[in-house]
PDB file of C-alpha atoms in Angstrom:
ATOM      1  CA  MET A   5       4.481 -15.435  -2.132  1.00 57.00           C
ATOM      2  CA  SER A   6       4.258 -16.501  -5.693  1.00 52.00           C
ATOM      3  CA  SER A   7       6.395 -17.318  -8.675  1.00 60.00           C
ATOM      4  CA  GLU A   8       3.509 -16.204 -10.919  1.00 86.00           C
ATOM      5  CA  ALA A   9       3.324 -12.649  -9.579  1.00 92.00           C
ATOM      6  CA  ILE A  10       2.810  -9.928 -12.172  1.00 93.00           C
ATOM      7  CA  LEU A  11       4.556  -6.575 -11.814  1.00 95.00           C
ATOM      8  CA  LEU A  12       1.942  -3.803 -12.030  1.00 95.00           C
ATOM      9  CA  GLY A  13       4.192  -0.815 -11.462  1.00 95.00           C
ATOM     10  CA  SER A  14       6.748   0.881  -9.286  1.00 96.00           C
ATOM     11  CA  LEU A  15       7.878   4.318  -8.228  1.00 96.00           C
ATOM     12  CA  VAL A  16      10.887   5.855  -6.553  1.00 96.00           C
ATOM     13  CA  ALA A  17      10.241   9.169  -4.855  1.00 95.00           C
ATOM     14  CA  SER A  18      10.890  11.556  -2.007  1.00 94.00           C
ATOM     15  CA  PHE A  19       8.188  11.458   0.649  1.00 95.00           C
ATOM     16  CA  GLU A  20       8.021  14.942   2.168  1.00 93.00           C
ATOM     17  CA  HIS A  21       6.088  13.816   5.239  1.00 91.00           C
ATOM     18  CA  GLY A  22       7.238  10.196   5.369  1.00 93.00           C
ATOM     19  CA  LEU A  23       3.780   8.837   4.617  1.00 93.00           C
ATOM     20  CA  LEU A  24       2.885   6.293   1.930  1.00 95.00           C
ATOM     21  CA  LEU A  25      -0.835   5.983   1.131  1.00 95.00           C
ATOM     22  CA  ILE A  26      -2.365   2.909  -0.503  1.00 96.00           C
ATOM     23  CA  GLU A  27      -6.046   3.526  -1.076  1.00 95.00           C
ATOM     24  CA  ASP A  28      -9.140   3.331  -3.218  1.00 93.00           C
ATOM     25  CA  SER A  29      -8.967   6.245  -5.651  1.00 92.00           C
ATOM     26  CA  LYS A  30     -12.257   7.551  -4.205  1.00 92.00           C
ATOM     27  CA  SER A  31     -11.477   6.836  -0.564  1.00 91.00           C
ATOM     28  CA  SER A  32     -13.102   9.014   2.049  1.00 86.00           C
ATOM     29  CA  ALA A  33     -11.192   7.434   4.940  1.00 88.00           C
ATOM     30  CA  SER A  34     -10.331   9.892   7.683  1.00 88.00           C
ATOM     31  CA  HIS A  35      -7.916   7.834   9.823  1.00 90.00           C
ATOM     32  CA  GLU A  36      -9.325   9.758  12.814  1.00 87.00           C
ATOM     33  CA  ASP A  37      -8.129   7.201  15.352  1.00 89.00           C
ATOM     34  CA  TRP A  38      -4.573   7.047  13.964  1.00 88.00           C
ATOM     35  CA  ASP A  39      -1.794   7.968  16.381  1.00 87.00           C
ATOM     36  CA  ALA A  40       1.121   8.905  14.129  1.00 79.00           C
ATOM     37  CA  ALA A  41       3.518   8.958  17.067  1.00 82.00           C
ATOM     38  CA  THR A  42       3.027   5.272  17.911  1.00 87.00           C
ATOM     39  CA  GLU A  43       1.507   3.572  14.838  1.00 88.00           C
ATOM     40  CA  TYR A  44       3.637   3.087  11.740  1.00 92.00           C
ATOM     41  CA  VAL A  45       0.829   1.375   9.834  1.00 93.00           C
ATOM     42  CA  HIS A  46      -2.851   2.308   9.994  1.00 92.00           C
ATOM     43  CA  PHE A  47      -5.807   0.790   8.123  1.00 94.00           C
ATOM     44  CA  ASP A  48      -9.223   2.395   7.581  1.00 90.00           C
ATOM     45  CA  ASP A  49     -11.532   0.251   5.341  1.00 84.00           C
ATOM     46  CA  ASP A  50     -10.218   1.370   1.936  1.00 92.00           C
ATOM     47  CA  SER A  51      -7.063   3.241   2.898  1.00 94.00           C
ATOM     48  CA  LEU A  52      -3.733   2.194   4.385  1.00 94.00           C
ATOM     49  CA  TYR A  53      -1.064   4.514   5.783  1.00 93.00           C
ATOM     50  CA  VAL A  54       2.521   3.259   5.976  1.00 96.00           C
ATOM     51  CA  ALA A  55       5.343   5.266   7.551  1.00 94.00           C
ATOM     52  CA  VAL A  56       8.373   5.548   5.263  1.00 95.00           C
ATOM     53  CA  GLN A  57      11.516   7.616   5.506  1.00 95.00           C
ATOM     54  CA  SER A  58      11.083  11.322   4.848  1.00 93.00           C
ATOM     55  CA  VAL A  59      12.698  13.358   2.113  1.00 93.00           C
ATOM     56  CA  VAL A  60      15.594  14.435   4.368  1.00 95.00           C
ATOM     57  CA  ASP A  61      16.733  10.804   4.648  1.00 95.00           C
ATOM     58  CA  GLY A  62      16.466   9.895   0.951  1.00 95.00           C
ATOM     59  CA  LEU A  63      14.296   8.209  -1.635  1.00 96.00           C
ATOM     60  CA  VAL A  64      11.716   5.456  -1.098  1.00 97.00           C
ATOM     61  CA  SER A  65      11.052   2.651  -3.576  1.00 97.00           C
ATOM     62  CA  VAL A  66       7.546   1.150  -3.880  1.00 97.00           C
ATOM     63  CA  THR A  67       6.750  -1.857  -6.091  1.00 97.00           C
ATOM     64  CA  VAL A  68       3.280  -3.314  -6.697  1.00 96.00           C
ATOM     65  CA  TYR A  69       2.487  -6.877  -7.852  1.00 96.00           C
ATOM     66  CA  ARG A  70      -0.689  -8.780  -8.654  1.00 93.00           C
ATOM     67  CA  ASP A  71      -1.240 -12.423  -7.662  1.00 91.00           C
ATOM     68  CA  GLY A  72       1.309 -12.448  -4.859  1.00 87.00           C
ATOM     69  CA  VAL A  73       4.872 -11.219  -4.767  1.00 94.00           C
ATOM     70  CA  PRO A  74       8.084 -12.928  -5.879  1.00 92.00           C
ATOM     71  CA  SER A  75       9.779 -14.403  -2.807  1.00 82.00           C
ATOM     72  CA  GLY A  76      13.111 -12.816  -3.754  1.00 91.00           C
ATOM     73  CA  ALA A  77      11.475  -9.364  -3.775  1.00 94.00           C
ATOM     74  CA  VAL A  78      10.720  -9.497  -0.044  1.00 95.00           C
ATOM     75  CA  GLU A  79      13.617 -11.509   1.329  1.00 94.00           C
ATOM     76  CA  GLY A  80      14.545  -9.996   4.702  1.00 94.00           C
ATOM     77  CA  PHE A  81      11.429  -7.790   4.703  1.00 96.00           C
ATOM     78  CA  VAL A  82       8.727  -7.564   7.381  1.00 96.00           C
ATOM     79  CA  GLU A  83       5.053  -8.036   6.499  1.00 96.00           C
ATOM     80  CA  VAL A  84       3.559  -4.849   7.934  1.00 97.00           C
ATOM     81  CA  PHE A  85      -0.009  -5.455   6.746  1.00 96.00           C
ATOM     82  CA  SER A  86      -2.194  -8.276   5.451  1.00 96.00           C
ATOM     83  CA  GLY A  87      -5.933  -7.917   5.162  1.00 94.00           C
ATOM     84  CA  GLU A  88      -9.024  -7.368   3.078  1.00 91.00           C
ATOM     85  CA  PHE A  89      -9.191  -4.069   1.279  1.00 89.00           C
ATOM     86  CA  GLN A  90     -12.361  -2.474  -0.128  1.00 88.00           C
ATOM     87  CA  CYS A  91     -11.847  -0.964  -3.577  1.00 88.00           C
ATOM     88  CA  ARG A  92     -15.267   0.178  -4.724  1.00 88.00           C
ATOM     89  CA  SER A  93     -13.865   2.406  -7.495  1.00 91.00           C
ATOM     90  CA  ARG A  94     -11.761  -0.527  -8.750  1.00 89.00           C
ATOM     91  CA  ARG A  95      -8.721   1.770  -8.941  1.00 92.00           C
ATOM     92  CA  ILE A  96      -5.955   1.764  -6.343  1.00 93.00           C
ATOM     93  CA  CYS A  97      -3.711   4.769  -5.789  1.00 95.00           C
ATOM     94  CA  VAL A  98      -0.244   4.356  -4.312  1.00 96.00           C
ATOM     95  CA  ARG A  99       1.067   7.800  -3.455  1.00 94.00           C
ATOM     96  CA  ASP A 100       2.776  10.182  -1.103  1.00 93.00           C
ATOM     97  CA  SER A 101       0.626  12.435   1.097  1.00 89.00           C
ATOM     98  CA  ASP A 102       1.250  15.488  -1.127  1.00 90.00           C
ATOM     99  CA  ASP A 103       0.435  13.738  -4.437  1.00 88.00           C
ATOM    100  CA  ASN A 104       3.918  14.455  -5.775  1.00 90.00           C
ATOM    101  CA  ALA A 105       4.334  10.763  -6.620  1.00 92.00           C
ATOM    102  CA  LEU A 106       1.344   8.723  -7.783  1.00 94.00           C
ATOM    103  CA  LEU A 107       0.895   5.224  -9.150  1.00 94.00           C
ATOM    104  CA  SER A 108      -2.677   4.476 -10.231  1.00 94.00           C
ATOM    105  CA  ILE A 109      -3.533   0.801 -10.769  1.00 92.00           C
ATOM    106  CA  ALA A 110      -6.674  -1.004 -11.905  1.00 88.00           C
ATOM    107  CA  ALA A 111      -7.794  -3.300  -9.100  1.00 82.00           C
ATOM    108  CA  PRO A 112      -7.545  -6.985  -9.967  1.00 77.00           C
ATOM    109  CA  GLY A 113     -10.998  -8.519 -10.337  1.00 73.00           C
ATOM    110  CA  GLY A 114     -13.713  -7.207  -8.053  1.00 74.00           C
ATOM    111  CA  ASP A 115     -14.092  -4.653  -5.317  1.00 82.00           C
ATOM    112  CA  LEU A 116     -12.660  -6.776  -2.484  1.00 88.00           C
ATOM    113  CA  ILE A 117      -8.915  -7.369  -2.550  1.00 90.00           C
ATOM    114  CA  ARG A 118      -6.420  -9.095  -0.277  1.00 92.00           C
ATOM    115  CA  LEU A 119      -3.636  -6.609   0.339  1.00 93.00           C
ATOM    116  CA  HIS A 120      -0.153  -7.633   1.537  1.00 95.00           C
ATOM    117  CA  VAL A 121       2.434  -4.972   2.334  1.00 97.00           C
ATOM    118  CA  PHE A 122       6.077  -5.757   3.050  1.00 97.00           C
ATOM    119  CA  ALA A 123       8.755  -3.264   4.105  1.00 97.00           C
ATOM    120  CA  ASP A 124      12.482  -3.389   4.667  1.00 97.00           C
ATOM    121  CA  ALA A 125      11.903  -1.882   8.129  1.00 93.00           C
ATOM    122  CA  TRP A 126       8.898  -1.798  10.447  1.00 87.00           C
ATOM    123  CA  ASN A 127       9.121   1.976  10.637  1.00 85.00           C
ATOM    124  CA  TRP A 128      10.613   4.518   8.254  1.00 89.00           C
ATOM    125  CA  ALA A 129      10.990   2.015   5.426  1.00 95.00           C
ATOM    126  CA  THR A 130      13.117   2.742   2.354  1.00 97.00           C
ATOM    127  CA  ARG A 131      11.644  -0.080   0.250  1.00 97.00           C
ATOM    128  CA  VAL A 132       8.020  -1.250   0.200  1.00 98.00           C
ATOM    129  CA  VAL A 133       6.504  -4.130  -1.770  1.00 97.00           C
ATOM    130  CA  VAL A 134       2.729  -4.390  -2.225  1.00 97.00           C
ATOM    131  CA  GLY A 135       0.885  -7.528  -3.287  1.00 95.00           C
ATOM    132  CA  LEU A 136      -2.718  -7.442  -4.536  1.00 93.00           C
ATOM    133  CA  GLU A 137      -4.907 -10.534  -4.808  1.00 91.00           C
ATOM    134  CA  GLN A 138      -8.442 -10.748  -6.148  1.00 84.00           C
ATOM    135  CA  LEU A 139     -11.010 -12.021  -3.635  1.00 79.00           C
ATOM    136  CA  ASN A 140     -14.261 -11.562  -5.549  1.00 62.00           C
ATOM    137  CA  HIS A 141     -15.766 -10.351  -8.801  1.00 52.00           C
ATOM    138  CA  ARG A 142     -18.150  -7.440  -9.072  1.00 46.00           C
ATOM    139  CA  LYS A 143     -21.426  -8.539 -10.565  1.00 43.00           C
TER     140      LYS A 143
END
């Protein structure tokens, strides 16, 4: 967590199928081995699925920061994912599975990013905070 985090964007939306996608804008990830019944978070190289509450339960808030996240923004949250994320297109899309809500963000630095995802609940989250950190520079 960081006091120097920079807010990149946020969205508040209904998620028809309860699925938040964080992925390279040109991702071809298939998530073939994902078991939606038992896994609330699933990673596939350049794509991350996070279960959030569906439209029948209300809105979901997603906020994205660069260079860490403010500690107050994730107080009481659970870190549901932390890992290296390939972003070959250098553009990250944060969206619902139907593309009704979309936040498109330029990747910080190069094509390899450290991705941290925090949620207010391990499953069916109503608030999600994403932190992006540069790991390398594209040459």
